[in-house]
Amino acid sequence: MQTVLLMSAPVAGNGGGRDPRLLEGLFSNLPLFRDIPQRSIAHVAGQSRTQRIKRGAALCRKGERLPGVIAMAYGSLKLALRRTGGDEKVVRFLGPNETFGEASILLDRPCPVDVVALADSMLGVIPAAPLQRLLENDCTFARNLVRILGARFLDLLGEIEATVQQNGVQRLAHYLDSLAEPNGDPDTWIVHLPANKTTIAARLGVTKETMSRLLRELTNRELISVSRREILIRDRARLAQLAG
Amino acid sequence: MQTVLLMSAPVAGNGGGRDPRLLEGLFSNLPLFRDIPQRSIAHVAGQSRTQRIKRGAALCRKGERLPGVIAMAYGSLKLALRRTGGDEKVVRFLGPNETFGEASILLDRPCPVDVVALADSMLGVIPAAPLQRLLENDCTFARNLVRILGARFLDLLGEIEATVQQNGVQRLAHYLDSLAEPNGDPDTWIVHLPANKTTIAARLGVTKETMSRLLRELTNRELISVSRREILIRDRARLAQLAG
DNA sequence: CGGAATGTTGATTATATTCAACTGTTGTGG
DNA sequence: CCACAACAGTTGAATATAATCAACATTCCG
């Protein structure tokens, strides 16, 4: 642990600050900077800043300019599209060591989604300029970006596939299956939902009411049991089968 | 016009063949190879082949390995996801000088969609090896890919946004508006549908029956008139307003 | 403790699908 | 060139799925 003496320089009241050490450590573990020389990473970190953001606050709204590529240190964010009627479709959750905004920043396009904190969070903000320069000068960085953007593209296509060819129950079953983690008991699995049920509903493209009914449906079939954000998978095989 | 003497070397019965000249010309105009030295393009062309494909035939099925990045010379393809019940969701149409498969090929992933010819077509097939080599050795190529993949990603996100927050009429209105071309008359616009109505329906994510009803709806409101694949936009302002 | 946020439930409604029958169009081989 | 089969499009009725509306219950936090 760093002492207060080493802690970051002036932190603005708005939650922004500088802390090149911390940023360099954060960036070094990102796929974005894989195999990039440490001095390049340090240089980018020197141009970047940290930002704290409170649960419920928006880092950026759809259509605004993103301040830079976002690299999560801790907490969690949601990326969401607004829907008619005030509700939303969550496109992705963002947790520690994940990044967002590469495409928007490098193509100089406005932010395609709302970016909102689900919990008090801290993240690094890497402005466009040093990334553009790195893209010009370091082929490894360009190749990292090709991998990242390619994977994002294919993931998104997978999302479309799921929403287009599966109904609510199937999507929920698949989602739960994808989050299943081993339990003490070898027969059952546990899922800890990464957000509240309303937000998970938005992630699955249904309303909270529908989500509630879907969970009850699976509970009635004795496939799962629900307790707050903890879901016990009682019959993973049948659940997976349901997912298609 | 080339004479028979200059025409491509042995063309296999399956529609595949070699024609480095033609391929080099085709590739030179692609964003993929922008600012790439002609000799590199020629080298890639030397490793590539042409392929003819008949209307209705599949170039590749979802889950299979793509033979390479596809570069359209003439004709048109659809990229589609299969849905339960045998119908499909068309993700993209592909016309002359457009490319497909960069992400799948470079990340060595299976083809994420069915690729089917809507008309007799010819295309270039660029196998993975020379592209991988170019990616390793030519930063410009890597940067081209970053632009292309980034744009594809943002386009796809736009698609999701449209399907998620607009109903059928709105999507159709927006789609027609996006295809509108000037007419003789300055008050009206014309749209030539790039495929038959069933396929356009699949592009918009509705059934052909719904598509038919939507078109009639817009016709009844005197916003358009329909004649085969030709659609006359009679009131573009109101149509665009409808699109939201 | 109390108010705000989150979640549940039932009744009703909107939107588009499915099914079925029918019409129109196109392209092919006799 | 026509007959005809395959394909494409239209229309109506019944149905499925999930959204919306409204009321209430529960949980979370300050």
Coordinates of C-alpha atoms in Angstrom, one line a residue, chain B:
Chain B
M1 CA -13.2 -5.5 -72.7
Q2 CA -10.7 -8.3 -72.4
T3 CA -10.6 -10.9 -75.1
V4 CA -10.8 -14.6 -74.4
L5 CA -7.1 -14.8 -74.7
L6 CA -6.6 -12.7 -71.5
M7 CA -9.3 -14.4 -69.6
S8 CA -8.5 -16.1 -66.4
A9 CA -6.5 -19.3 -66.2
P10 CA -8.1 -22.7 -65.4
V11 CA -11.5 -22.2 -63.9
A12 CA -12.7 -25.1 -61.9
G13 CA -16.1 -26.4 -62.5
N14 CA -17.0 -25.3 -58.9
G15 CA -16.7 -21.6 -59.9
G16 CA -13.2 -21.1 -58.4
G17 CA -10.3 -19.8 -60.4
R18 CA -7.2 -17.7 -60.5
D19 CA -6.9 -14.4 -62.1
P20 CA -4.2 -12.3 -60.3
R21 CA -4.7 -9.4 -62.6
L22 CA -8.4 -9.1 -61.9
L23 CA -7.9 -9.7 -58.2
E24 CA -5.2 -7.0 -58.0
G25 CA -7.5 -4.5 -59.6
L26 CA -10.3 -5.5 -57.3
F27 CA -8.2 -5.3 -54.1
S28 CA -6.5 -2.0 -55.0
N29 CA -9.8 -0.2 -54.6
L30 CA -10.7 -1.7 -51.2
P31 CA -10.4 0.3 -47.9
L32 CA -8.7 -2.9 -46.6
F33 CA -5.7 -2.2 -48.8
R34 CA -5.7 1.6 -48.7
D35 CA -2.1 3.0 -48.9
I36 CA -0.7 -0.5 -49.1
P37 CA 2.2 -0.8 -51.6
Q38 CA 1.1 -2.2 -55.0
R39 CA 3.6 -5.1 -54.7
S40 CA 2.1 -6.2 -51.4
I41 CA -1.3 -6.2 -53.0
A42 CA 0.0 -8.1 -56.0
H43 CA 1.5 -10.6 -53.6
V44 CA -1.8 -11.1 -51.8
A45 CA -3.6 -11.4 -55.1
G46 CA -1.2 -14.1 -56.1
Q47 CA -2.3 -16.1 -53.1
S48 CA -6.0 -15.5 -53.6
R49 CA -8.6 -16.9 -56.0
T50 CA -11.8 -15.8 -57.7
Q51 CA -15.0 -17.6 -57.1
R52 CA -18.2 -17.5 -59.0
I53 CA -21.4 -18.3 -57.2
K54 CA -24.9 -18.9 -58.5
R55 CA -27.9 -17.1 -57.1
G56 CA -29.3 -19.1 -54.1
A57 CA -26.1 -21.0 -53.5
A58 CA -24.3 -20.7 -50.1
L59 CA -20.7 -19.7 -50.0
C60 CA -20.4 -20.7 -46.4
R61 CA -22.7 -21.8 -43.6
K62 CA -22.7 -20.5 -40.1
G63 CA -20.2 -22.5 -38.0
E64 CA -18.1 -23.6 -41.0
R65 CA -14.6 -22.2 -41.6
L66 CA -14.6 -19.3 -44.0
P67 CA -12.3 -19.9 -46.9
G68 CA -10.9 -16.4 -46.5
V69 CA -11.8 -12.7 -46.5
I70 CA -14.5 -12.2 -49.2
A71 CA -14.1 -9.2 -51.6
M72 CA -17.1 -8.7 -53.9
A73 CA -16.5 -8.1 -57.6
Y74 CA -20.0 -8.2 -58.8
G75 CA -23.4 -9.5 -57.7
S76 CA -24.7 -9.5 -54.2
L77 CA -24.7 -11.6 -51.1
K78 CA -26.6 -11.7 -47.9
L79 CA -25.2 -12.4 -44.4
A80 CA -27.9 -14.0 -42.3
L81 CA -28.6 -15.7 -39.0
R82 CA -30.9 -18.7 -38.9
R83 CA -34.0 -18.4 -36.7
T84 CA -36.2 -21.1 -35.2
G85 CA -38.8 -22.1 -37.7
G86 CA -36.5 -21.9 -40.8
D87 CA -36.7 -18.2 -41.4
E88 CA -33.8 -15.9 -41.0
K89 CA -32.5 -12.5 -39.9
V90 CA -30.4 -10.8 -42.5
V91 CA -27.5 -8.9 -40.9
R92 CA -26.0 -7.2 -43.9
F93 CA -26.1 -7.1 -47.7
L94 CA -22.8 -7.2 -49.5
G95 CA -22.4 -5.5 -52.9
P96 CA -19.5 -4.8 -55.2
N97 CA -16.2 -3.6 -53.6
E98 CA -17.4 -4.5 -50.1
T99 CA -15.6 -7.0 -48.0
F100 CA -16.6 -9.5 -45.3
G101 CA -14.9 -11.9 -42.9
E102 CA -12.0 -9.8 -41.6
A103 CA -12.8 -10.5 -37.9
S104 CA -13.4 -14.2 -38.4
I105 CA -10.3 -14.8 -40.5
L106 CA -7.9 -12.8 -38.4
L107 CA -9.1 -14.2 -35.1
D108 CA -9.4 -17.7 -36.6
R109 CA -13.0 -18.1 -35.7
P110 CA -15.8 -19.9 -37.5
C111 CA -18.1 -18.0 -39.8
P112 CA -20.7 -16.3 -37.6
V113 CA -23.4 -16.2 -40.3
D114 CA -24.8 -17.9 -43.4
V115 CA -23.4 -16.4 -46.6
V116 CA -25.7 -16.8 -49.5
A117 CA -25.8 -15.3 -53.0
L118 CA -28.8 -13.2 -53.9
A119 CA -27.7 -13.0 -57.5
D120 CA -25.1 -14.7 -59.6
S121 CA -21.9 -13.2 -58.2
M122 CA -18.2 -13.2 -58.4
L123 CA -15.8 -12.5 -55.6
G124 CA -12.2 -12.7 -54.5
V125 CA -11.3 -15.1 -51.7
I126 CA -8.2 -14.0 -49.7
P127 CA -6.9 -16.8 -47.5
A128 CA -5.8 -16.2 -44.0
A129 CA -2.1 -16.7 -44.4
P130 CA -1.1 -13.7 -46.5
L131 CA -3.4 -11.5 -44.5
Q132 CA -1.8 -12.7 -41.2
R133 CA 1.6 -12.0 -42.7
L134 CA 0.5 -8.5 -43.9
L135 CA -0.8 -7.8 -40.4
E136 CA 2.5 -8.8 -38.9
N137 CA 4.6 -6.8 -41.3
D138 CA 2.6 -3.7 -42.4
C139 CA 1.4 -1.3 -39.9
T140 CA -0.7 0.5 -42.4
F141 CA -2.7 -2.6 -43.0
A142 CA -3.2 -3.0 -39.2
R143 CA -4.5 0.5 -39.0
N144 CA -6.8 0.0 -42.0
L145 CA -8.2 -3.0 -40.1
V146 CA -8.7 -1.0 -36.9
R147 CA -10.7 1.5 -38.9
I148 CA -12.8 -1.2 -40.6
L149 CA -13.5 -3.3 -37.6
G150 CA -14.2 -0.2 -35.5
A151 CA -16.7 1.0 -38.0
R152 CA -18.3 -2.4 -38.3
F153 CA -18.7 -2.6 -34.6
L154 CA -20.3 0.8 -34.3
D155 CA -22.6 0.0 -37.3
L156 CA -23.7 -3.2 -35.6
L157 CA -24.4 -1.3 -32.4
G158 CA -26.5 1.1 -34.4
E159 CA -28.5 -1.9 -35.7
I160 CA -29.1 -3.1 -32.2
E161 CA -30.3 0.3 -31.2
A162 CA -32.7 0.5 -34.1
T163 CA -34.2 -2.9 -33.5
V164 CA -34.5 -2.3 -29.8
Q165 CA -36.1 1.0 -29.7
Q166 CA -38.2 1.2 -32.8
N167 CA -41.2 -0.8 -34.0
G168 CA -41.7 -2.3 -37.4
V169 CA -43.2 0.8 -39.1
Q170 CA -40.4 3.0 -37.7
R171 CA -37.7 0.6 -38.9
L172 CA -39.2 0.4 -42.3
A173 CA -39.6 4.2 -42.6
H174 CA -35.9 4.6 -41.5
Y175 CA -34.7 2.0 -43.9
L176 CA -36.6 3.5 -46.9
D177 CA -35.3 6.9 -45.9
S178 CA -31.8 5.6 -45.9
L179 CA -32.1 4.2 -49.4
A180 CA -33.9 7.2 -50.9
E181 CA -32.4 8.5 -54.2
P182 CA -33.2 11.7 -56.1
N183 CA -35.9 11.4 -58.7
G184 CA -36.7 13.7 -61.7
D185 CA -39.3 15.3 -59.6
P186 CA -37.7 17.4 -56.8
D187 CA -40.6 16.6 -54.4
T188 CA -40.4 12.8 -54.5
W189 CA -37.7 10.3 -54.0
I190 CA -37.2 6.8 -55.3
V191 CA -36.0 3.6 -53.6
H192 CA -34.9 0.5 -55.4
L193 CA -34.9 -2.3 -52.9
P194 CA -31.7 -4.3 -53.0
A195 CA -33.5 -7.6 -52.7
N196 CA -36.9 -9.1 -52.8
K197 CA -39.4 -8.1 -50.1
T198 CA -39.1 -11.4 -48.2
T199 CA -35.4 -10.7 -47.8
I200 CA -35.9 -7.1 -47.0
A201 CA -38.3 -8.2 -44.3
A202 CA -35.7 -10.5 -42.9
R203 CA -33.2 -7.6 -42.9
L204 CA -35.7 -5.5 -40.9
G205 CA -36.4 -8.4 -38.5
V206 CA -40.0 -9.0 -39.4
T207 CA -41.8 -11.7 -41.4
K208 CA -42.8 -11.2 -45.0
E209 CA -46.5 -11.0 -43.9
T210 CA -45.7 -8.2 -41.5
M211 CA -43.6 -6.5 -44.1
S212 CA -46.5 -6.6 -46.6
R213 CA -48.8 -5.1 -44.0
L214 CA -46.3 -2.3 -43.1
L215 CA -46.0 -1.4 -46.7
R216 CA -49.7 -1.2 -47.1
E217 CA -49.9 0.9 -44.0
L218 CA -47.4 3.5 -45.4
T219 CA -49.2 3.3 -48.7
N220 CA -52.6 4.0 -47.1
R221 CA -51.1 7.0 -45.3
E222 CA -50.0 8.2 -48.8
L223 CA -46.4 8.3 -47.7
I224 CA -45.2 5.9 -50.4
S225 CA -46.4 3.9 -53.4
V226 CA -45.1 0.5 -54.2
S227 CA -44.5 -1.1 -57.5
R228 CA -42.5 -4.3 -57.4
R229 CA -39.1 -3.4 -56.0
E230 CA -39.5 0.2 -56.8
I231 CA -40.9 2.4 -54.1
L232 CA -41.8 6.0 -54.6
I233 CA -41.5 8.2 -51.6
R234 CA -44.3 10.7 -51.8
D235 CA -43.7 12.6 -48.6
R236 CA -40.1 12.2 -47.3
A237 CA -40.5 14.7 -44.5
R238 CA -43.4 12.8 -42.9
L239 CA -41.6 9.5 -43.5
A240 CA -38.5 10.7 -41.8
Q241 CA -40.5 12.1 -39.0
L242 CA -42.1 8.7 -38.5
A243 CA -38.7 7.1 -38.4
G244 CA -38.1 9.1 -35.2

